[in-house]
Coordinates of C-alpha atoms and ligand atoms in Angstrom, one line a residue:
M5 CA -16.8 16.5 -33.7
N6 CA -13.0 18.5 -32.4
A7 CA -9.8 16.6 -31.8
V8 CA -8.2 16.1 -28.6
A9 CA -4.8 18.4 -29.2
P10 CA -2.0 15.4 -27.1
H11 CA -1.0 18.1 -24.1
R12 CA 2.9 18.6 -24.7
G13 CA 3.7 20.5 -21.7
E14 CA 4.3 19.7 -18.0
R15 CA 2.9 16.7 -16.7
I16 CA 1.6 16.4 -13.4
Y17 CA 2.0 12.5 -11.6
L18 CA -1.2 12.4 -9.2
D19 CA -0.5 8.3 -9.3
H20 CA 1.3 8.1 -6.0
G21 CA -1.0 5.1 -4.9
A22 CA 0.1 2.9 -7.6
T23 CA 3.8 4.2 -7.4
S24 CA 5.3 6.9 -6.4
W25 CA 7.4 9.2 -8.7
P26 CA 10.2 10.4 -8.4
K27 CA 12.0 8.8 -6.3
P28 CA 14.2 10.7 -4.1
P29 CA 18.2 11.2 -5.0
A30 CA 19.2 9.3 -2.0
V31 CA 17.2 6.2 -3.4
I32 CA 18.3 6.3 -6.8
A33 CA 22.1 6.7 -5.6
A34 CA 21.8 3.9 -2.9
V35 CA 20.0 1.5 -5.8
S36 CA 22.7 3.0 -8.4
R37 CA 25.5 1.9 -5.1
A38 CA 24.5 -1.4 -5.5
L39 CA 24.7 -1.6 -9.1
T40 CA 28.6 -0.6 -8.9
D41 CA 30.6 -0.6 -5.5
L42 CA 28.4 -3.0 -4.0
G43 CA 28.0 -5.7 -6.8
A44 CA 28.8 -8.4 -5.5
N45 CA 26.4 -11.1 -3.7
P46 CA 25.2 -10.2 -0.6
G47 CA 25.2 -13.7 2.3
R48 CA 27.2 -16.0 -0.6
S49 CA 30.5 -15.8 -0.6
A50 CA 33.2 -14.6 1.8
H51 CA 35.2 -12.1 0.0
A52 CA 35.1 -8.8 1.3
M53 CA 33.2 -7.1 -1.5
A54 CA 30.3 -10.0 -0.3
L55 CA 30.6 -8.8 3.4
E56 CA 30.5 -5.5 2.5
A57 CA 27.4 -6.1 0.3
S58 CA 25.7 -8.0 3.2
R59 CA 26.6 -5.7 6.2
A60 CA 24.9 -2.9 3.3
V61 CA 21.1 -5.2 3.1
E62 CA 21.5 -5.6 7.0
A63 CA 21.6 -1.6 7.5
A64 CA 18.8 -1.2 5.4
R65 CA 17.0 -3.8 7.2
G66 CA 18.1 -1.5 10.3
R67 CA 17.0 0.9 8.9
C68 CA 13.1 -0.1 8.0
A69 CA 13.0 -1.8 10.9
R70 CA 13.6 1.0 12.7
L71 CA 11.2 3.2 10.5
L72 CA 8.3 0.6 11.1
G73 CA 8.7 0.2 15.0
V74 CA 10.4 -3.6 14.2
P75 CA 11.9 -4.7 17.0
E76 CA 14.0 -6.9 16.3
A77 CA 15.1 -6.3 12.4
R78 CA 15.5 -10.2 11.8
Q79 CA 11.7 -9.8 11.9
L80 CA 11.6 -7.7 8.8
L81 CA 11.5 -9.7 6.0
F82 CA 12.3 -8.4 2.2
L83 CA 10.3 -9.8 -0.1
P84 CA 9.8 -8.6 -3.8
G85 CA 6.5 -7.0 -3.6
C86 CA 3.4 -6.4 -1.0
T87 CA 1.6 -8.7 -3.1
I88 CA 4.0 -11.8 -2.1
A89 CA 3.8 -10.2 1.4
C90 CA 0.4 -11.4 1.7
N91 CA 0.5 -14.2 -0.3
L92 CA 3.2 -15.6 2.5
M93 CA 1.4 -13.8 5.3
L94 CA -1.8 -15.1 4.6
K95 CA -0.7 -19.2 3.0
G96 CA 2.0 -19.3 5.6
Y97 CA -0.6 -19.0 8.0
L98 CA -4.1 -20.2 7.4
R99 CA -4.6 -23.5 7.0
P100 CA -7.7 -25.8 5.3
G101 CA -10.6 -25.7 8.5
D102 CA -9.8 -22.6 10.4
R103 CA -11.7 -19.7 10.1
V104 CA -11.2 -15.9 9.5
V105 CA -12.9 -12.3 9.4
V106 CA -12.0 -10.1 6.8
G107 CA -13.1 -6.3 5.8
S108 CA -14.7 -5.4 3.0
M109 CA -12.5 -2.9 1.3
E110 CA -9.0 -5.2 0.9
H111 CA -7.1 -5.1 -2.7
N112 CA -6.9 -8.7 -4.5
A113 CA -3.2 -8.9 -3.3
V114 CA -5.4 -10.2 -0.6
V115 CA -8.9 -11.2 -1.8
R116 CA -7.3 -13.6 -4.1
P117 CA -5.1 -15.6 -1.7
L118 CA -8.1 -16.1 0.3
A119 CA -10.3 -17.4 -2.7
S120 CA -7.6 -19.8 -2.9
L121 CA -7.6 -20.8 0.5
A122 CA -11.2 -21.1 0.6
A123 CA -11.6 -23.6 -1.8
Q124 CA -9.6 -25.3 0.3
G125 CA -11.5 -25.3 3.4
L126 CA -11.2 -22.0 4.6
E127 CA -14.5 -20.4 6.2
V128 CA -14.1 -16.6 5.4
V129 CA -16.7 -14.3 6.9
V130 CA -16.3 -10.4 5.5
V131 CA -17.2 -7.6 7.7
A132 CA -18.8 -4.7 5.6
A133 CA -17.4 -1.5 5.5
D134 CA -19.6 1.4 6.1
D135 CA -20.2 4.0 3.3
T136 CA -17.0 5.7 4.3
G137 CA -15.1 2.6 3.5
L138 CA -14.2 2.2 7.4
I139 CA -15.1 -1.3 8.9
D140 CA -16.0 -1.1 12.7
P141 CA -13.9 -2.7 15.6
G142 CA -17.4 -4.2 17.3
E143 CA -18.8 -5.9 14.3
V144 CA -15.3 -7.8 14.0
E145 CA -15.7 -8.1 17.7
R146 CA -19.0 -10.0 17.6
Q147 CA -17.7 -12.4 14.3
V148 CA -14.5 -13.1 16.4
R149 CA -16.7 -13.9 19.5
A150 CA -19.5 -16.1 17.3
A151 CA -16.9 -18.8 16.8
P152 CA -13.6 -20.0 17.0
T153 CA -11.3 -17.6 14.6
R154 CA -7.6 -18.2 13.7
A155 CA -7.4 -14.3 12.6
V156 CA -8.5 -11.4 11.4
I157 CA -7.5 -9.5 8.2
C158 CA -7.5 -5.9 8.0
Q159 CA -5.6 -3.7 5.3
H160 CA -4.0 -0.4 7.0
A161 CA -5.5 1.9 5.1
S162 CA -7.9 1.6 1.3
N163 CA -6.4 2.4 -1.8
V164 CA -9.4 3.1 -3.2
T165 CA -11.4 5.6 -0.4
G166 CA -8.2 6.4 1.5
T167 CA -10.0 5.2 4.5
I168 CA -7.4 4.8 7.5
Q169 CA -8.6 1.2 9.7
L170 CA -8.6 1.8 13.7
I171 CA -6.1 -1.3 13.4
G172 CA -4.7 -0.4 17.4
E173 CA -8.3 -1.8 18.0
M174 CA -8.9 -4.6 16.1
A175 CA -4.8 -5.4 17.6
E176 CA -6.6 -5.2 21.0
I177 CA -9.8 -7.7 20.0
T178 CA -7.6 -10.4 18.3
R179 CA -5.1 -10.1 21.5
E180 CA -8.0 -11.0 24.2
Q181 CA -9.4 -13.5 21.6
G182 CA -6.5 -15.1 20.7
A183 CA -6.7 -14.6 17.1
R184 CA -3.9 -13.1 15.3
L185 CA -4.2 -10.4 13.2
L186 CA -2.7 -9.9 9.7
V187 CA -2.5 -6.3 7.8
D188 CA -2.1 -5.1 4.6
G189 CA 0.1 -2.3 4.3
A190 CA 0.5 -1.2 1.4
Q191 CA -0.7 2.5 1.6
A192 CA -0.5 3.2 4.8
V193 CA 3.3 2.9 4.8
G194 CA 5.2 6.4 4.6
H195 CA 1.6 8.1 4.9
L196 CA 0.7 7.4 8.2
E197 CA 3.1 6.6 10.8
V198 CA 3.5 2.9 11.8
D199 CA 5.0 1.8 14.7
L200 CA 4.2 -2.0 14.6
A201 CA 5.2 -2.9 18.7
S202 CA 2.7 -0.4 20.2
L203 CA 0.5 -1.0 17.7
G204 CA 0.3 -5.0 18.2
V205 CA -0.4 -6.1 15.0
D206 CA 1.1 -10.3 14.3
A207 CA 2.1 -9.4 10.9
Y208 CA 2.2 -6.8 8.5
A209 CA 3.1 -6.8 5.1
A210 CA 3.9 -3.8 2.8
S211 CA 4.9 -2.0 -0.6
G212 CA 8.2 -0.7 -0.8
H213 CA 7.2 1.6 -3.5
K214 CA 4.6 3.7 -2.4
G215 CA 4.7 6.2 0.7
L216 CA 7.9 4.6 1.1
L217 CA 9.4 6.1 -1.9
G218 CA 12.1 3.3 -2.6
P219 CA 12.1 1.6 -6.2
Q220 CA 9.4 -1.3 -7.5
G221 CA 10.0 -4.9 -7.0
V222 CA 10.9 -4.4 -3.0
G223 CA 8.0 -4.9 -0.2
V224 CA 8.8 -5.8 3.4
L225 CA 7.1 -8.2 5.8
A226 CA 7.3 -7.5 9.8
V227 CA 6.8 -10.7 11.1
A228 CA 5.8 -11.3 15.0
A229 CA 8.8 -13.1 16.9
D230 CA 6.4 -16.1 18.5
L231 CA 3.8 -15.9 14.9
E232 CA 5.0 -18.8 12.7
L233 CA 4.6 -19.1 8.9
D234 CA 4.9 -21.8 7.0
V235 CA 8.0 -21.6 4.3
L236 CA 6.4 -21.3 0.7
I237 CA 9.5 -20.7 -1.8
E238 CA 12.6 -22.7 -0.6
G239 CA 16.1 -22.7 -2.4
G240 CA 19.4 -21.3 -1.1
T241 CA 20.8 -18.9 1.6
G242 CA 24.2 -18.9 1.2
G243 CA 24.7 -19.6 5.1
E244 CA 23.8 -22.7 6.6
A245 CA 24.3 -25.2 3.7
S246 CA 23.9 -29.0 4.6
A247 CA 23.1 -32.0 3.6
Q248 CA 19.9 -31.6 4.9
P249 CA 17.2 -30.5 2.7
D250 CA 15.3 -28.1 5.2
M251 CA 15.3 -24.3 5.3
P252 CA 17.2 -22.6 8.2
R253 CA 15.2 -22.1 10.7
E254 CA 16.2 -18.3 11.2
R255 CA 14.9 -15.2 10.2
P256 CA 15.2 -13.7 8.0
D257 CA 16.9 -16.1 5.7
R258 CA 14.2 -19.0 6.3
Y259 CA 11.7 -16.8 4.0
E260 CA 14.6 -14.7 1.6
P261 CA 15.9 -17.5 -0.4
G262 CA 17.6 -17.4 -3.5
T263 CA 20.0 -13.7 -4.3
L264 CA 18.0 -10.7 -3.0
N265 CA 17.2 -7.9 -4.9
T266 CA 19.9 -6.0 -3.5
P267 CA 19.8 -2.6 -5.3
G268 CA 16.0 -2.7 -4.3
I269 CA 16.5 -3.0 -0.7
L270 CA 19.7 -0.4 -1.0
G271 CA 17.5 2.0 -2.4
L272 CA 14.5 1.3 -0.3
G273 CA 17.0 1.6 2.8
A274 CA 17.6 4.8 2.2
A275 CA 14.2 6.3 1.5
A276 CA 13.7 4.4 4.8
E277 CA 16.4 6.6 6.3
R278 CA 15.1 9.9 4.5
L279 CA 11.3 9.4 5.9
A280 CA 13.0 8.6 9.4
A281 CA 13.8 12.7 8.9
D282 CA 11.5 14.5 7.0
G283 CA 8.4 12.0 7.2
V284 CA 6.7 14.4 9.6
Q285 CA 6.5 17.2 7.2
R286 CA 6.2 15.5 4.5
R287 CA 3.4 14.2 5.6
R288 CA 1.2 17.5 7.2
R289 CA 2.7 18.8 3.1
A290 CA 0.6 16.0 1.7
D291 CA -2.9 16.3 4.0
D292 CA -2.5 20.2 3.4
L293 CA -2.6 19.1 -1.2
L294 CA -5.7 16.5 0.2
H295 CA -7.6 19.9 1.3
R296 CA -6.6 22.0 -1.2
L297 CA -8.1 19.0 -3.5
H298 CA -11.0 18.5 -1.6
E299 CA -12.5 21.7 -1.5
G300 CA -11.9 21.8 -4.7
I301 CA -13.7 19.6 -5.9
D302 CA -16.5 20.2 -4.2
A303 CA -16.3 23.6 -4.9
L304 CA -16.7 21.8 -8.5
G305 CA -19.9 20.2 -7.9
G306 CA -21.4 17.3 -9.7
F307 CA -18.7 15.0 -7.9
R308 CA -18.8 12.3 -5.7
V309 CA -15.8 12.1 -3.4
L310 CA -15.5 8.3 -2.1
G311 CA -14.4 7.3 1.7
P312 CA -14.5 9.2 4.6
P313 CA -15.4 13.4 4.8
R314 CA -12.5 14.1 7.2
P315 CA -9.4 15.1 6.1
Q316 CA -7.6 13.6 8.9
H317 CA -9.3 9.7 8.4
R318 CA -7.7 9.4 5.0
L319 CA -4.6 8.9 2.8
P320 CA -3.7 11.4 0.5
L321 CA -5.8 9.8 -1.9
L322 CA -8.9 10.9 -3.6
S323 CA -11.3 8.8 -5.7
V324 CA -14.0 10.5 -7.5
V325 CA -17.3 9.7 -9.4
H326 CA -19.0 12.3 -12.1
D327 CA -22.6 12.3 -12.1
W328 CA -22.7 12.0 -15.3
L329 CA -19.5 11.5 -17.3
T330 CA -17.6 7.7 -16.5
A331 CA -14.3 7.9 -15.1
D332 CA -12.5 6.6 -17.8
R333 CA -13.1 9.5 -19.8
I334 CA -12.1 11.3 -17.0
A335 CA -9.2 10.3 -16.6
F336 CA -8.4 9.6 -20.1
D337 CA -9.1 13.6 -20.7
L338 CA -6.6 14.7 -17.9
D339 CA -4.1 12.1 -19.3
R340 CA -4.0 13.2 -23.1
S341 CA -5.5 17.0 -23.1
H342 CA -3.6 18.0 -19.9
G343 CA -0.8 16.0 -19.0
I344 CA -2.2 14.8 -15.6
A345 CA -1.5 11.0 -14.5
V346 CA -4.1 9.6 -12.5
R347 CA -5.8 6.1 -12.2
A348 CA -9.1 5.3 -13.3
G349 CA -11.3 1.7 -13.0
L350 CA -11.4 -0.4 -10.0
H351 CA -8.1 -0.4 -8.6
C352 CA -7.5 -3.8 -8.4
A353 CA -10.1 -3.7 -5.4
P354 CA -13.4 -4.8 -6.7
W355 CA -14.2 -5.5 -3.1
A356 CA -13.7 -1.7 -1.9
H357 CA -15.5 -0.8 -5.1
R358 CA -18.3 -2.6 -4.2
T359 CA -18.5 -1.4 -0.8
M360 CA -19.0 1.9 -2.0
G361 CA -21.1 1.0 -5.0
T362 CA -18.9 1.4 -7.6
L363 CA -18.4 -1.8 -9.0
E364 CA -20.0 -0.8 -12.6
G365 CA -17.7 2.3 -13.5
G366 CA -14.8 2.3 -11.5
A367 CA -13.6 5.7 -9.8
V368 CA -11.4 8.0 -10.8
R369 CA -8.7 8.5 -8.3
F370 CA -6.2 11.6 -7.1
S371 CA -3.1 10.1 -5.4
L372 CA -1.2 12.7 -4.2
S373 CA 2.3 13.1 -2.5
A374 CA 4.3 15.7 -0.5
D375 CA 6.3 16.5 -3.7
N376 CA 3.3 17.9 -5.3
S377 CA 2.8 21.4 -5.7
D378 CA -0.1 23.7 -5.1
N379 CA -0.1 24.4 -9.2
H380 CA -0.5 20.7 -10.0
I381 CA -3.3 21.1 -8.0
D382 CA -5.4 23.9 -8.9
R383 CA -4.4 22.6 -13.1
A384 CA -5.5 19.5 -11.9
L385 CA -9.1 21.0 -10.9
E386 CA -9.1 23.2 -13.7
A387 CA -8.6 20.3 -15.7
L388 CA -12.0 18.7 -14.1
R389 CA -13.6 21.5 -14.4
R390 CA -12.6 22.1 -18.5
I391 CA -13.5 18.5 -19.2
V392 CA -17.1 18.1 -17.7
S393 CA -17.7 21.9 -19.4
R394 CA -17.1 20.3 -23.2
A395 CA -18.4 17.5 -22.3
G396 CA -21.5 19.3 -21.6
H397 CA -21.4 21.1 -24.4
G398 CA -20.7 17.9 -26.6
E399 CA -17.4 18.3 -27.6
T400 CA -14.9 15.3 -27.5
Ligands
PMP514 N1 -2.6 -3.6 -1.0 C1 -2.8 -2.9 -1.8 C2 -4.6 -1.8 -0.4 C3 -2.5 -1.9 -2.6 O1 -3.1 -0.7 -3.1 C4 -1.4 -2.7 -3.5 C5 -1.1 -2.0 -5.0 N2 -1.9 -1.5 -5.2 C6 -0.8 -3.9 -3.1 C7 -1.4 -4.6 -1.7 C8 -0.2 -4.6 -4.2 O2 1.5 -3.9 -3.8 P1 2.6 -4.5 -4.8 O3 1.9 -4.3 -5.8 O4 3.4 -3.4 -4.1 O5 2.6 -5.5 -4.5

């Protein structure tokens, strides 16, 4: 048995679906500025430093709202992440006795809140995706028409297969049928052009730290002006303190109690500003890299690529299953022997893996960004070739 020599050279990061890295210098500078020049607590005291911090937070809110096509900035809430945003979107809207229709590709950020709501009497109807991970809007419509339905819940794009869902069509269906469309956009933002006003989505949750290139610990929830969510977390909001214990009615304060994550929010604002300038180029570049990786993996043979065959129907991520090598083994060897970071397993999305028939061993996910190079892709392909060849010769 040959010992595996740990990799000592340059490390290649292909795990942008977990979190993007490296963060742009403008993001790092904004985070740093929040901790230095803008160190006061926004929305609290009335001194000049606190007011300046408040203005910076609201400027960041405006940038994020513009990037995502949210008509009024106050409809965009800053929350600690997409998971918290999904919890507010679901638990703040759905009640025992409601019926919802949900796609079978959802992440645990949606599945687990739905499971706890189901235990309290929510009826959950699951629409199975096809073998590319796509949810058929026609089937969603049939299910919505079958019985009074309060909401359709669907991710914008899958973190397992990269499949981009037909959200616009689902929005038409929900509008016609008097239901609401609640979307988990964790993986889509930054990678897809997202214009929430024209998509007609009622609530849209997203991570700040993935395709948007912001820091970890901040996400957003965009909520249509006519959609009222229950408050899940109560506390101080700085502004409207009175003898009444009720939370203020106005957004965003109603849903943003406690001290805000100013470094995270300002970092995300800087990321949004940058993406507004170069998002289109970045998307094109990431798609080229995806194409290169997809062709290379097909040429290697022995791998099944999950998700849609056509690159324009997927995010720049590719999950693969090998004919006889386990996903864990491939990811381990990529990291230890080749310095290549990917993610193996179920990606917090057992529903999606069950739909793809990969619940047993999971898959290896390569998730790309425009910051990767052709050379990164070629080295990943060469590493895969070597891993399979060595394992085929019984080497470990
Ligand atoms: N939904 C999807 C589809 C995701 O991929 C993720 C992150 N893996 C989440 C929700 C949760 O996002 P966060 O970790 O930022 O809370």
